[in-house]
Amino acid sequence: MARAVVTEQPLDVAEHAAAVEDAAAGAVVTFGGVVRDHDHGVGVARLEYSAHPTAGRVVEEVAREVLAAHPVDALAVSHRTGALEVGDVAFAVAVSAAHRREAFAACEVVVEEVKARLPVWKHQLLSDGGDEWVGMP
C-alpha cells in the first residue's frame, strides 16, 4: 500500500499515480473526486469536509481489503478534509496492476467502499448564501 490517509493537505491525482508506478504494472488507473459548482441543481460556492477520528483507519481498512482481494501491485487512496474550493480534489485513488481490467476493478471497489463507509460529512456553502449538510447520519 503506497498511501491510505485522510488529510487536510491538498491532493494531487498525478502524485497518487506516481506513488503506485511499478515496472511490473501494465496499468495505472486513477480517480479524482473533484468539488463541483453545483449539487442537485443548486449552485455550490465551496465546501468543508469534517471527519470522525476513525476515518483514517477506515481508509486503511478498505485499502487492505482491496489489496487482499484483487491482483493489484499497489494502491494509493486519500480523502481530504477541511475547506475546499470548486475544482479542488477531495478524493484521490490510484491503483496499479499487471492488467487494466484488474486495475479498473480494484479502483472502482476502492471508490465505492470508501464512499459507503468513510465517516465524513460535507458542509456545502451554496452560491445563494445558504448552506446544507450532506452525509449526516
PDB file of N, CA and C in Angstrom, residues 48-128:
ATOM      1  N   GLU A  48     -16.875  22.264   3.008  1.00  0.00           N
ATOM      2  CA  GLU A  48     -15.982  21.871   4.087  1.00  0.00           C
ATOM      3  C   GLU A  48     -16.291  20.422   4.455  1.00  0.00           C
ATOM      4  N   TYR A  49     -15.245  19.601   4.528  1.00  0.00           N
ATOM      5  CA  TYR A  49     -15.412  18.214   4.967  1.00  0.00           C
ATOM      6  C   TYR A  49     -14.954  18.093   6.413  1.00  0.00           C
ATOM      7  N   SER A  50     -15.766  17.417   7.222  1.00  0.00           N
ATOM      8  CA  SER A  50     -15.405  17.058   8.589  1.00  0.00           C
ATOM      9  C   SER A  50     -15.335  15.539   8.637  1.00  0.00           C
ATOM     10  N   ALA A  51     -14.447  15.015   9.466  1.00  0.00           N
ATOM     11  CA  ALA A  51     -14.295  13.561   9.551  1.00  0.00           C
ATOM     12  C   ALA A  51     -14.280  13.095  10.997  1.00  0.00           C
ATOM     13  N   HIS A  52     -14.824  11.933  11.205  1.00  0.00           N
ATOM     14  CA  HIS A  52     -14.750  11.270  12.509  1.00  0.00           C
ATOM     15  C   HIS A  52     -13.289  10.879  12.748  1.00  0.00           C
ATOM     16  N   PRO A  53     -12.832  10.832  13.998  1.00  0.00           N
ATOM     17  CA  PRO A  53     -11.435  10.459  14.280  1.00  0.00           C
ATOM     18  C   PRO A  53     -11.020   9.087  13.730  1.00  0.00           C
ATOM     19  N   THR A  54     -11.976   8.208  13.455  1.00  0.00           N
ATOM     20  CA  THR A  54     -11.650   6.877  12.921  1.00  0.00           C
ATOM     21  C   THR A  54     -11.539   6.848  11.397  1.00  0.00           C
ATOM     22  N   ALA A  55     -11.744   7.965  10.741  1.00  0.00           N
ATOM     23  CA  ALA A  55     -11.780   7.990   9.275  1.00  0.00           C
ATOM     24  C   ALA A  55     -10.503   7.440   8.643  1.00  0.00           C
ATOM     25  N   GLY A  56      -9.358   7.782   9.188  1.00  0.00           N
ATOM     26  CA  GLY A  56      -8.099   7.269   8.638  1.00  0.00           C
ATOM     27  C   GLY A  56      -8.020   5.756   8.704  1.00  0.00           C
ATOM     28  N   ARG A  57      -8.489   5.187   9.792  1.00  0.00           N
ATOM     29  CA  ARG A  57      -8.491   3.720   9.919  1.00  0.00           C
ATOM     30  C   ARG A  57      -9.423   3.075   8.898  1.00  0.00           C
ATOM     31  N   VAL A  58     -10.547   3.711   8.634  1.00  0.00           N
ATOM     32  CA  VAL A  58     -11.493   3.177   7.659  1.00  0.00           C
ATOM     33  C   VAL A  58     -10.849   3.134   6.274  1.00  0.00           C
ATOM     34  N   VAL A  59     -10.172   4.201   5.882  1.00  0.00           N
ATOM     35  CA  VAL A  59      -9.497   4.230   4.580  1.00  0.00           C
ATOM     36  C   VAL A  59      -8.442   3.131   4.518  1.00  0.00           C
ATOM     37  N   GLU A  60      -7.674   2.956   5.582  1.00  0.00           N
ATOM     38  CA  GLU A  60      -6.667   1.889   5.626  1.00  0.00           C
ATOM     39  C   GLU A  60      -7.309   0.513   5.509  1.00  0.00           C
ATOM     40  N   GLU A  61      -8.425   0.292   6.202  1.00  0.00           N
ATOM     41  CA  GLU A  61      -9.120  -0.999   6.130  1.00  0.00           C
ATOM     42  C   GLU A  61      -9.569  -1.299   4.710  1.00  0.00           C
ATOM     43  N   VAL A  62     -10.175  -0.320   4.060  1.00  0.00           N
ATOM     44  CA  VAL A  62     -10.625  -0.514   2.685  1.00  0.00           C
ATOM     45  C   VAL A  62      -9.436  -0.858   1.796  1.00  0.00           C
ATOM     46  N   ALA A  63      -8.350  -0.129   1.931  1.00  0.00           N
ATOM     47  CA  ALA A  63      -7.165  -0.381   1.104  1.00  0.00           C
ATOM     48  C   ALA A  63      -6.631  -1.790   1.326  1.00  0.00           C
ATOM     49  N   ARG A  64      -6.534  -2.208   2.569  1.00  0.00           N
ATOM     50  CA  ARG A  64      -6.035  -3.567   2.864  1.00  0.00           C
ATOM     51  C   ARG A  64      -6.966  -4.638   2.297  1.00  0.00           C
ATOM     52  N   GLU A  65      -8.265  -4.434   2.436  1.00  0.00           N
ATOM     53  CA  GLU A  65      -9.227  -5.399   1.906  1.00  0.00           C
ATOM     54  C   GLU A  65      -9.110  -5.524   0.385  1.00  0.00           C
ATOM     55  N   VAL A  66      -8.983  -4.395  -0.294  1.00  0.00           N
ATOM     56  CA  VAL A  66      -8.869  -4.422  -1.756  1.00  0.00           C
ATOM     57  C   VAL A  66      -7.560  -5.082  -2.176  1.00  0.00           C
ATOM     58  N   LEU A  67      -6.482  -4.759  -1.495  1.00  0.00           N
ATOM     59  CA  LEU A  67      -5.197  -5.394  -1.821  1.00  0.00           C
ATOM     60  C   LEU A  67      -5.249  -6.901  -1.608  1.00  0.00           C
ATOM     61  N   ALA A  68      -5.958  -7.341  -0.591  1.00  0.00           N
ATOM     62  CA  ALA A  68      -6.057  -8.780  -0.314  1.00  0.00           C
ATOM     63  C   ALA A  68      -6.959  -9.511  -1.309  1.00  0.00           C
ATOM     64  N   ALA A  69      -7.954  -8.814  -1.839  1.00  0.00           N
ATOM     65  CA  ALA A  69      -8.954  -9.458  -2.689  1.00  0.00           C
ATOM     66  C   ALA A  69      -8.717  -9.302  -4.185  1.00  0.00           C
ATOM     67  N   HIS A  70      -7.815  -8.409  -4.578  1.00  0.00           N
ATOM     68  CA  HIS A  70      -7.617  -8.122  -6.008  1.00  0.00           C
ATOM     69  C   HIS A  70      -6.147  -8.261  -6.381  1.00  0.00           C
ATOM     70  N   PRO A  71      -5.882  -8.772  -7.584  1.00  0.00           N
ATOM     71  CA  PRO A  71      -4.493  -8.917  -8.032  1.00  0.00           C
ATOM     72  C   PRO A  71      -3.896  -7.599  -8.517  1.00  0.00           C
ATOM     73  N   VAL A  72      -3.583  -6.725  -7.564  1.00  0.00           N
ATOM     74  CA  VAL A  72      -3.001  -5.430  -7.899  1.00  0.00           C
ATOM     75  C   VAL A  72      -1.613  -5.320  -7.287  1.00  0.00           C
ATOM     76  N   ASP A  73      -0.792  -4.450  -7.867  1.00  0.00           N
ATOM     77  CA  ASP A  73       0.570  -4.244  -7.375  1.00  0.00           C
ATOM     78  C   ASP A  73       0.623  -3.227  -6.240  1.00  0.00           C
ATOM     79  N   ALA A  74      -0.112  -2.135  -6.385  1.00  0.00           N
ATOM     80  CA  ALA A  74      -0.066  -1.084  -5.369  1.00  0.00           C
ATOM     81  C   ALA A  74      -1.336  -0.250  -5.430  1.00  0.00           C
ATOM     82  N   LEU A  75      -1.576   0.456  -4.324  1.00  0.00           N
ATOM     83  CA  LEU A  75      -2.786   1.258  -4.198  1.00  0.00           C
ATOM     84  C   LEU A  75      -2.464   2.493  -3.365  1.00  0.00           C
ATOM     85  N   ALA A  76      -2.995   3.633  -3.788  1.00  0.00           N
ATOM     86  CA  ALA A  76      -2.890   4.872  -3.013  1.00  0.00           C
ATOM     87  C   ALA A  76      -4.280   5.495  -2.975  1.00  0.00           C
ATOM     88  N   VAL A  77      -4.726   5.862  -1.772  1.00  0.00           N
ATOM     89  CA  VAL A  77      -6.046   6.466  -1.620  1.00  0.00           C
ATOM     90  C   VAL A  77      -5.987   7.523  -0.528  1.00  0.00           C
ATOM     91  N   SER A  78      -6.579   8.687  -0.804  1.00  0.00           N
ATOM     92  CA  SER A  78      -6.631   9.778   0.159  1.00  0.00           C
ATOM     93  C   SER A  78      -7.966  10.490   0.046  1.00  0.00           C
ATOM     94  N   HIS A  79      -8.478  10.921   1.189  1.00  0.00           N
ATOM     95  CA  HIS A  79      -9.676  11.770   1.213  1.00  0.00           C
ATOM     96  C   HIS A  79      -9.310  13.024   1.980  1.00  0.00           C
ATOM     97  N   ARG A  80      -9.752  14.128   1.471  1.00  0.00           N
ATOM     98  CA  ARG A  80      -9.407  15.411   2.070  1.00  0.00           C
ATOM     99  C   ARG A  80     -10.480  15.868   3.053  1.00  0.00           C
ATOM    100  N   THR A  81     -10.058  16.624   4.049  1.00  0.00           N
ATOM    101  CA  THR A  81     -10.970  17.279   4.975  1.00  0.00           C
ATOM    102  C   THR A  81     -10.627  18.766   4.994  1.00  0.00           C
ATOM    103  N   GLY A  82     -11.471  19.534   5.665  1.00  0.00           N
ATOM    104  CA  GLY A  82     -11.233  20.968   5.746  1.00  0.00           C
ATOM    105  C   GLY A  82     -11.959  21.712   4.646  1.00  0.00           C
ATOM    106  N   ALA A  83     -11.547  22.950   4.419  1.00  0.00           N
ATOM    107  CA  ALA A  83     -12.179  23.826   3.434  1.00  0.00           C
ATOM    108  C   ALA A  83     -11.642  23.546   2.039  1.00  0.00           C
ATOM    109  N   LEU A  84     -12.548  23.355   1.085  1.00  0.00           N
ATOM    110  CA  LEU A  84     -12.188  23.105  -0.310  1.00  0.00           C
ATOM    111  C   LEU A  84     -12.946  24.059  -1.216  1.00  0.00           C
ATOM    112  N   GLU A  85     -12.299  24.429  -2.300  1.00  0.00           N
ATOM    113  CA  GLU A  85     -12.901  25.305  -3.299  1.00  0.00           C
ATOM    114  C   GLU A  85     -13.346  24.471  -4.502  1.00  0.00           C
ATOM    115  N   VAL A  86     -14.217  25.038  -5.324  1.00  0.00           N
ATOM    116  CA  VAL A  86     -14.614  24.384  -6.568  1.00  0.00           C
ATOM    117  C   VAL A  86     -13.353  24.074  -7.373  1.00  0.00           C
ATOM    118  N   GLY A  87     -13.240  22.852  -7.856  1.00  0.00           N
ATOM    119  CA  GLY A  87     -12.081  22.419  -8.631  1.00  0.00           C
ATOM    120  C   GLY A  87     -11.040  21.673  -7.816  1.00  0.00           C
ATOM    121  N   ASP A  88     -11.087  21.784  -6.482  1.00  0.00           N
ATOM    122  CA  ASP A  88     -10.138  21.056  -5.639  1.00  0.00           C
ATOM    123  C   ASP A  88     -10.442  19.558  -5.666  1.00  0.00           C
ATOM    124  N   VAL A  89      -9.403  18.744  -5.539  1.00  0.00           N
ATOM    125  CA  VAL A  89      -9.561  17.293  -5.443  1.00  0.00           C
ATOM    126  C   VAL A  89      -9.884  16.955  -3.989  1.00  0.00           C
ATOM    127  N   ALA A  90     -11.024  16.292  -3.791  1.00  0.00           N
ATOM    128  CA  ALA A  90     -11.450  15.892  -2.455  1.00  0.00           C
ATOM    129  C   ALA A  90     -11.135  14.433  -2.162  1.00  0.00           C
ATOM    130  N   PHE A  91     -10.961  13.632  -3.221  1.00  0.00           N
ATOM    131  CA  PHE A  91     -10.813  12.187  -3.074  1.00  0.00           C
ATOM    132  C   PHE A  91      -9.945  11.702  -4.227  1.00  0.00           C
ATOM    133  N   ALA A  92      -8.808  11.092  -3.904  1.00  0.00           N
ATOM    134  CA  ALA A  92      -7.889  10.624  -4.948  1.00  0.00           C
ATOM    135  C   ALA A  92      -7.572   9.146  -4.743  1.00  0.00           C
ATOM    136  N   VAL A  93      -7.582   8.402  -5.850  1.00  0.00           N
ATOM    137  CA  VAL A  93      -7.275   6.974  -5.817  1.00  0.00           C
ATOM    138  C   VAL A  93      -6.392   6.651  -7.016  1.00  0.00           C
ATOM    139  N   ALA A  94      -5.406   5.802  -6.799  1.00  0.00           N
ATOM    140  CA  ALA A  94      -4.593   5.263  -7.901  1.00  0.00           C
ATOM    141  C   ALA A  94      -4.309   3.800  -7.593  1.00  0.00           C
ATOM    142  N   VAL A  95      -4.429   2.976  -8.618  1.00  0.00           N
ATOM    143  CA  VAL A  95      -4.196   1.540  -8.485  1.00  0.00           C
ATOM    144  C   VAL A  95      -3.332   1.093  -9.648  1.00  0.00           C
ATOM    145  N   SER A  96      -2.300   0.301  -9.352  1.00  0.00           N
ATOM    146  CA  SER A  96      -1.505  -0.293 -10.422  1.00  0.00           C
ATOM    147  C   SER A  96      -1.668  -1.806 -10.379  1.00  0.00           C
ATOM    148  N   ALA A  97      -1.655  -2.399 -11.567  1.00  0.00           N
ATOM    149  CA  ALA A  97      -1.793  -3.848 -11.703  1.00  0.00           C
ATOM    150  C   ALA A  97      -1.152  -4.274 -13.012  1.00  0.00           C
ATOM    151  N   ALA A  98      -0.952  -5.556 -13.152  1.00  0.00           N
ATOM    152  CA  ALA A  98      -0.364  -6.075 -14.386  1.00  0.00           C
ATOM    153  C   ALA A  98      -1.264  -5.797 -15.583  1.00  0.00           C
ATOM    154  N   HIS A  99      -2.573  -5.824 -15.363  1.00  0.00           N
ATOM    155  CA  HIS A  99      -3.533  -5.677 -16.466  1.00  0.00           C
ATOM    156  C   HIS A  99      -4.601  -4.639 -16.129  1.00  0.00           C
ATOM    157  N   ARG A 100      -5.137  -3.986 -17.156  1.00  0.00           N
ATOM    158  CA  ARG A 100      -6.091  -2.895 -16.964  1.00  0.00           C
ATOM    159  C   ARG A 100      -7.379  -3.350 -16.292  1.00  0.00           C
ATOM    160  N   ARG A 101      -7.893  -4.509 -16.635  1.00  0.00           N
ATOM    161  CA  ARG A 101      -9.158  -4.957 -16.065  1.00  0.00           C
ATOM    162  C   ARG A 101      -9.077  -5.024 -14.533  1.00  0.00           C
ATOM    163  N   GLU A 102      -7.985  -5.595 -14.033  1.00  0.00           N
ATOM    164  CA  GLU A 102      -7.799  -5.707 -12.590  1.00  0.00           C
ATOM    165  C   GLU A 102      -7.641  -4.330 -11.947  1.00  0.00           C
ATOM    166  N   ALA A 103      -6.909  -3.446 -12.607  1.00  0.00           N
ATOM    167  CA  ALA A 103      -6.702  -2.101 -12.068  1.00  0.00           C
ATOM    168  C   ALA A 103      -8.014  -1.325 -12.016  1.00  0.00           C
ATOM    169  N   PHE A 104      -8.807  -1.384 -13.102  1.00  0.00           N
ATOM    170  CA  PHE A 104     -10.098  -0.702 -13.110  1.00  0.00           C
ATOM    171  C   PHE A 104     -11.030  -1.263 -12.039  1.00  0.00           C
ATOM    172  N   ALA A 105     -11.098  -2.587 -11.935  1.00  0.00           N
ATOM    173  CA  ALA A 105     -11.995  -3.222 -10.964  1.00  0.00           C
ATOM    174  C   ALA A 105     -11.620  -2.829  -9.537  1.00  0.00           C
ATOM    175  N   ALA A 106     -10.344  -2.880  -9.223  1.00  0.00           N
ATOM    176  CA  ALA A 106      -9.902  -2.544  -7.867  1.00  0.00           C
ATOM    177  C   ALA A 106     -10.151  -1.072  -7.567  1.00  0.00           C
ATOM    178  N   CYS A 107      -9.900  -0.205  -8.521  1.00  0.00           N
ATOM    179  CA  CYS A 107     -10.126   1.233  -8.324  1.00  0.00           C
ATOM    180  C   CYS A 107     -11.602   1.493  -8.041  1.00  0.00           C
ATOM    181  N   GLU A 108     -12.478   0.854  -8.792  1.00  0.00           N
ATOM    182  CA  GLU A 108     -13.913   1.048  -8.567  1.00  0.00           C
ATOM    183  C   GLU A 108     -14.325   0.575  -7.172  1.00  0.00           C
ATOM    184  N   VAL A 109     -13.796  -0.558  -6.736  1.00  0.00           N
ATOM    185  CA  VAL A 109     -14.135  -1.051  -5.399  1.00  0.00           C
ATOM    186  C   VAL A 109     -13.655  -0.077  -4.331  1.00  0.00           C
ATOM    187  N   VAL A 110     -12.444   0.444  -4.473  1.00  0.00           N
ATOM    188  CA  VAL A 110     -11.935   1.419  -3.501  1.00  0.00           C
ATOM    189  C   VAL A 110     -12.869   2.625  -3.434  1.00  0.00           C
ATOM    190  N   VAL A 111     -13.214   3.169  -4.582  1.00  0.00           N
ATOM    191  CA  VAL A 111     -14.080   4.350  -4.619  1.00  0.00           C
ATOM    192  C   VAL A 111     -15.425   4.054  -3.950  1.00  0.00           C
ATOM    193  N   GLU A 112     -16.063   2.976  -4.337  1.00  0.00           N
ATOM    194  CA  GLU A 112     -17.387   2.669  -3.804  1.00  0.00           C
ATOM    195  C   GLU A 112     -17.353   2.358  -2.310  1.00  0.00           C
ATOM    196  N   GLU A 113     -16.359   1.607  -1.858  1.00  0.00           N
ATOM    197  CA  GLU A 113     -16.270   1.253  -0.438  1.00  0.00           C
ATOM    198  C   GLU A 113     -15.931   2.458   0.433  1.00  0.00           C
ATOM    199  N   VAL A 114     -15.016   3.288  -0.019  1.00  0.00           N
ATOM    200  CA  VAL A 114     -14.701   4.488   0.765  1.00  0.00           C
ATOM    201  C   VAL A 114     -15.932   5.379   0.840  1.00  0.00           C
ATOM    202  N   LYS A 115     -16.606   5.597  -0.271  1.00  0.00           N
ATOM    203  CA  LYS A 115     -17.801   6.445  -0.267  1.00  0.00           C
ATOM    204  C   LYS A 115     -18.880   5.872   0.655  1.00  0.00           C
ATOM    205  N   ALA A 116     -19.006   4.548   0.717  1.00  0.00           N
ATOM    206  CA  ALA A 116     -20.036   3.918   1.537  1.00  0.00           C
ATOM    207  C   ALA A 116     -19.688   3.892   3.023  1.00  0.00           C
ATOM    208  N   ARG A 117     -18.403   3.779   3.344  1.00  0.00           N
ATOM    209  CA  ARG A 117     -18.017   3.518   4.729  1.00  0.00           C
ATOM    210  C   ARG A 117     -17.318   4.660   5.454  1.00  0.00           C
ATOM    211  N   LEU A 118     -16.775   5.605   4.720  1.00  0.00           N
ATOM    212  CA  LEU A 118     -15.977   6.650   5.355  1.00  0.00           C
ATOM    213  C   LEU A 118     -16.857   7.613   6.161  1.00  0.00           C
ATOM    214  N   PRO A 119     -16.553   7.804   7.446  1.00  0.00           N
ATOM    215  CA  PRO A 119     -17.351   8.729   8.253  1.00  0.00           C
ATOM    216  C   PRO A 119     -16.897  10.172   8.045  1.00  0.00           C
ATOM    217  N   VAL A 120     -17.333  10.753   6.922  1.00  0.00           N
ATOM    218  CA  VAL A 120     -17.076  12.165   6.626  1.00  0.00           C
ATOM    219  C   VAL A 120     -18.414  12.844   6.345  1.00  0.00           C
ATOM    220  N   TRP A 121     -18.447  14.132   6.647  1.00  0.00           N
ATOM    221  CA  TRP A 121     -19.653  14.913   6.444  1.00  0.00           C
ATOM    222  C   TRP A 121     -19.288  16.162   5.656  1.00  0.00           C
ATOM    223  N   LYS A 122     -20.128  16.468   4.679  1.00  0.00           N
ATOM    224  CA  LYS A 122     -19.859  17.580   3.778  1.00  0.00           C
ATOM    225  C   LYS A 122     -20.800  18.733   4.091  1.00  0.00           C
ATOM    226  N   HIS A 123     -20.218  19.895   4.384  1.00  0.00           N
ATOM    227  CA  HIS A 123     -20.981  21.124   4.609  1.00  0.00           C
ATOM    228  C   HIS A 123     -20.833  21.963   3.352  1.00  0.00           C
ATOM    229  N   GLN A 124     -21.896  22.022   2.563  1.00  0.00           N
ATOM    230  CA  GLN A 124     -21.859  22.777   1.312  1.00  0.00           C
ATOM    231  C   GLN A 124     -22.302  24.211   1.562  1.00  0.00           C
ATOM    232  N   LEU A 125     -21.473  25.139   1.129  1.00  0.00           N
ATOM    233  CA  LEU A 125     -21.788  26.560   1.210  1.00  0.00           C
ATOM    234  C   LEU A 125     -22.282  26.958  -0.175  1.00  0.00           C
ATOM    235  N   LEU A 126     -23.534  27.304  -0.262  1.00  0.00           N
ATOM    236  CA  LEU A 126     -24.205  27.493  -1.536  1.00  0.00           C
ATOM    237  C   LEU A 126     -24.005  28.892  -2.108  1.00  0.00           C
ATOM    238  N   SER A 127     -24.134  28.967  -3.417  1.00  0.00           N
ATOM    239  CA  SER A 127     -23.934  30.232  -4.130  1.00  0.00           C
ATOM    240  C   SER A 127     -24.931  31.303  -3.720  1.00  0.00           C
ATOM    241  N   ASP A 128     -26.108  30.894  -3.277  1.00  0.00           N
ATOM    242  CA  ASP A 128     -27.135  31.865  -2.886  1.00  0.00           C
ATOM    243  C   ASP A 128     -26.995  32.326  -1.432  1.00  0.00           C
TER     244      ASP A 128
END
